């Protein structure tokens, strides 16, 4: 696992450089989700693939930017699903973006996840790695230095509701409004990595991306986004559900499958469960 952690660190330093210097003109290609790929997305995907190609323990990779899995080392045991530059549509307005990595053993699937990691590219570059514990690291010069362990409180103060409101189910809107009525503050940038990072570091709250009338299975992808953050929230003492079920109990049929998702501290997720169970 140390060699994977080091490869992610090397990738993060190269991605930071690409963000700082690369032209962000749009390419003509589309990714498997049908979005126009930024040249920067493609560059970050290439950087990660290159770094992982040098790690013999990695069997197969799956990227949000690639339609199919790529086998790297036949004798490796780890399967890594990654989103090279999540929130890249925020690059042109200079908001924070991130990379997400789900590390699975022997095959892709929530039940096989053994570690997960994300990197936030904001005013500073930070990395959160979850294995047995959830640990925050800060890039200082060319090294990531350990900062602290992350633990969620029982209850937080932030509410990050994703998706287009006109497409929410009425009971979902009531749920979101009820948190605001209780004094929760809106914190939503449109980048999953910085939005969830804020909830983790400020002690708790709720991030939701529900099933909507236009996206009945949610928007966020299970292997690249949902499972990695579910693993992190649970290891940090929080919860992660699809409205009813623990996200880590979900299966997937295709590597690009999506799911509704709720991440938060215990109190907020219990409220989600109660509302969703009654609807
Ligand atoms: P993209 O990489 O296309 O910018 O998508 C970002 C993802 C995720 O990071 C974020 O939480 C979500 O999409 C935001 O979606 P909405 O704008 O629909 O709320």
PDB file of N, CA and C and ligand atoms in Angstrom, residues 35 85-90 162-164 188 190-193 195 207 209 219-220 225, ligand 1:
ATOM      1  N   UNK A  35     -19.715  13.954 -21.214  1.00  0.00           N
ATOM      2  CA  UNK A  35     -19.348  15.340 -21.011  1.00  0.00           C
ATOM      3  C   UNK A  35     -18.152  15.665 -21.913  1.00  0.00           C
ATOM      4  N   UNK A  85      -9.741  14.375 -12.112  1.00  0.00           N
ATOM      5  CA  UNK A  85      -9.947  15.794 -11.787  1.00  0.00           C
ATOM      6  C   UNK A  85     -11.443  16.042 -11.600  1.00  0.00           C
ATOM      7  N   UNK A  86     -11.923  15.733 -10.422  1.00  0.00           N
ATOM      8  CA  UNK A  86     -13.341  15.914 -10.140  1.00  0.00           C
ATOM      9  C   UNK A  86     -13.644  17.407  -9.981  1.00  0.00           C
ATOM     10  N   UNK A  87     -14.764  17.823 -10.555  1.00  0.00           N
ATOM     11  CA  UNK A  87     -15.149  19.241 -10.465  1.00  0.00           C
ATOM     12  C   UNK A  87     -14.405  20.103 -11.464  1.00  0.00           C
ATOM     13  N   UNK A  88     -13.938  19.475 -12.559  1.00  0.00           N
ATOM     14  CA  UNK A  88     -13.090  20.241 -13.482  1.00  0.00           C
ATOM     15  C   UNK A  88     -13.846  21.378 -14.170  1.00  0.00           C
ATOM     16  N   UNK A  89     -15.196  21.328 -14.129  1.00  0.00           N
ATOM     17  CA  UNK A  89     -15.946  22.450 -14.713  1.00  0.00           C
ATOM     18  C   UNK A  89     -15.792  23.715 -13.860  1.00  0.00           C
ATOM     19  N   UNK A  90     -15.164  23.576 -12.682  1.00  0.00           N
ATOM     20  CA  UNK A  90     -14.932  24.747 -11.815  1.00  0.00           C
ATOM     21  C   UNK A  90     -13.567  25.385 -12.058  1.00  0.00           C
ATOM     22  N   UNK A 162     -26.903  18.846  -3.136  1.00  0.00           N
ATOM     23  CA  UNK A 162     -26.586  18.794  -4.556  1.00  0.00           C
ATOM     24  C   UNK A 162     -27.800  18.548  -5.438  1.00  0.00           C
ATOM     25  N   UNK A 163     -27.614  18.798  -6.737  1.00  0.00           N
ATOM     26  CA  UNK A 163     -28.665  18.551  -7.712  1.00  0.00           C
ATOM     27  C   UNK A 163     -29.511  19.796  -7.946  1.00  0.00           C
ATOM     28  N   UNK A 164     -30.329  19.723  -8.986  1.00  0.00           N
ATOM     29  CA  UNK A 164     -31.174  20.863  -9.354  1.00  0.00           C
ATOM     30  C   UNK A 164     -32.471  20.809  -8.546  1.00  0.00           C
ATOM     31  N   UNK A 188     -21.905  24.903  -0.483  1.00  0.00           N
ATOM     32  CA  UNK A 188     -21.937  24.058  -1.674  1.00  0.00           C
ATOM     33  C   UNK A 188     -21.232  24.777  -2.817  1.00  0.00           C
ATOM     34  N   UNK A 190     -20.150  22.956  -5.666  1.00  0.00           N
ATOM     35  CA  UNK A 190     -20.323  22.210  -6.911  1.00  0.00           C
ATOM     36  C   UNK A 190     -19.135  21.298  -7.179  1.00  0.00           C
ATOM     37  N   UNK A 191     -18.222  21.221  -6.238  1.00  0.00           N
ATOM     38  CA  UNK A 191     -17.104  20.270  -6.319  1.00  0.00           C
ATOM     39  C   UNK A 191     -17.235  19.323  -5.143  1.00  0.00           C
ATOM     40  N   UNK A 192     -17.415  18.054  -5.458  1.00  0.00           N
ATOM     41  CA  UNK A 192     -17.625  17.082  -4.381  1.00  0.00           C
ATOM     42  C   UNK A 192     -16.442  17.044  -3.407  1.00  0.00           C
ATOM     43  N   UNK A 193     -15.228  17.129  -3.948  1.00  0.00           N
ATOM     44  CA  UNK A 193     -14.050  16.994  -3.077  1.00  0.00           C
ATOM     45  C   UNK A 193     -13.980  18.141  -2.064  1.00  0.00           C
ATOM     46  N   UNK A 195     -16.315  20.187  -1.156  1.00  0.00           N
ATOM     47  CA  UNK A 195     -17.537  20.245  -0.337  1.00  0.00           C
ATOM     48  C   UNK A 195     -17.515  19.192   0.775  1.00  0.00           C
ATOM     49  N   UNK A 207     -23.857  16.237   3.278  1.00  0.00           N
ATOM     50  CA  UNK A 207     -23.746  16.445   1.829  1.00  0.00           C
ATOM     51  C   UNK A 207     -24.735  15.483   1.201  1.00  0.00           C
ATOM     52  N   UNK A 209     -26.559  14.162  -2.544  1.00  0.00           N
ATOM     53  CA  UNK A 209     -26.831  14.213  -3.988  1.00  0.00           C
ATOM     54  C   UNK A 209     -27.887  13.141  -4.247  1.00  0.00           C
ATOM     55  N   UNK A 219     -26.231  11.333  -9.627  1.00  0.00           N
ATOM     56  CA  UNK A 219     -25.239  11.751 -10.629  1.00  0.00           C
ATOM     57  C   UNK A 219     -23.864  11.151 -10.350  1.00  0.00           C
ATOM     58  N   UNK A 220     -23.568  10.967  -9.086  1.00  0.00           N
ATOM     59  CA  UNK A 220     -22.180  10.643  -8.720  1.00  0.00           C
ATOM     60  C   UNK A 220     -21.897   9.150  -8.897  1.00  0.00           C
ATOM     61  N   UNK A 225     -16.368   7.905  -7.037  1.00  0.00           N
ATOM     62  CA  UNK A 225     -16.714   9.025  -6.158  1.00  0.00           C
ATOM     63  C   UNK A 225     -17.445   8.569  -4.892  1.00  0.00           C
TER      64      UNK A 225
HETATM   65  P1  LIG B   1     -17.837  17.825 -12.868  1.00  0.00           P
HETATM   66  O1  LIG B   1     -16.578  17.003 -12.621  1.00  0.00           O
HETATM   67  O2  LIG B   1     -18.500  17.548 -14.157  1.00  0.00           O
HETATM   68  O3  LIG B   1     -17.622  19.288 -12.618  1.00  0.00           O
HETATM   69  O4  LIG B   1     -18.919  17.289 -11.792  1.00  0.00           O
HETATM   70  C1  LIG B   1     -18.697  17.522 -10.459  1.00  0.00           C
HETATM   71  C2  LIG B   1     -19.562  16.619  -9.654  1.00  0.00           C
HETATM   72  C3  LIG B   1     -19.235  16.645  -8.170  1.00  0.00           C
HETATM   73  O5  LIG B   1     -17.928  16.997  -7.887  1.00  0.00           O
HETATM   74  C4  LIG B   1     -20.223  17.607  -7.606  1.00  0.00           C
HETATM   75  O6  LIG B   1     -20.541  17.313  -6.283  1.00  0.00           O
HETATM   76  C5  LIG B   1     -21.409  17.471  -8.505  1.00  0.00           C
HETATM   77  O7  LIG B   1     -20.901  17.059  -9.766  1.00  0.00           O
HETATM   78  C6  LIG B   1     -22.163  18.756  -8.641  1.00  0.00           C
HETATM   79  O8  LIG B   1     -23.278  18.558  -9.410  1.00  0.00           O
HETATM   80  P2  LIG B   1     -24.455  19.641  -9.495  1.00  0.00           P
HETATM   81  O9  LIG B   1     -23.854  20.837 -10.200  1.00  0.00           O
HETATM   82  O10 LIG B   1     -25.513  18.967 -10.303  1.00  0.00           O
HETATM   83  O11 LIG B   1     -24.912  19.975  -8.097  1.00  0.00           O
END
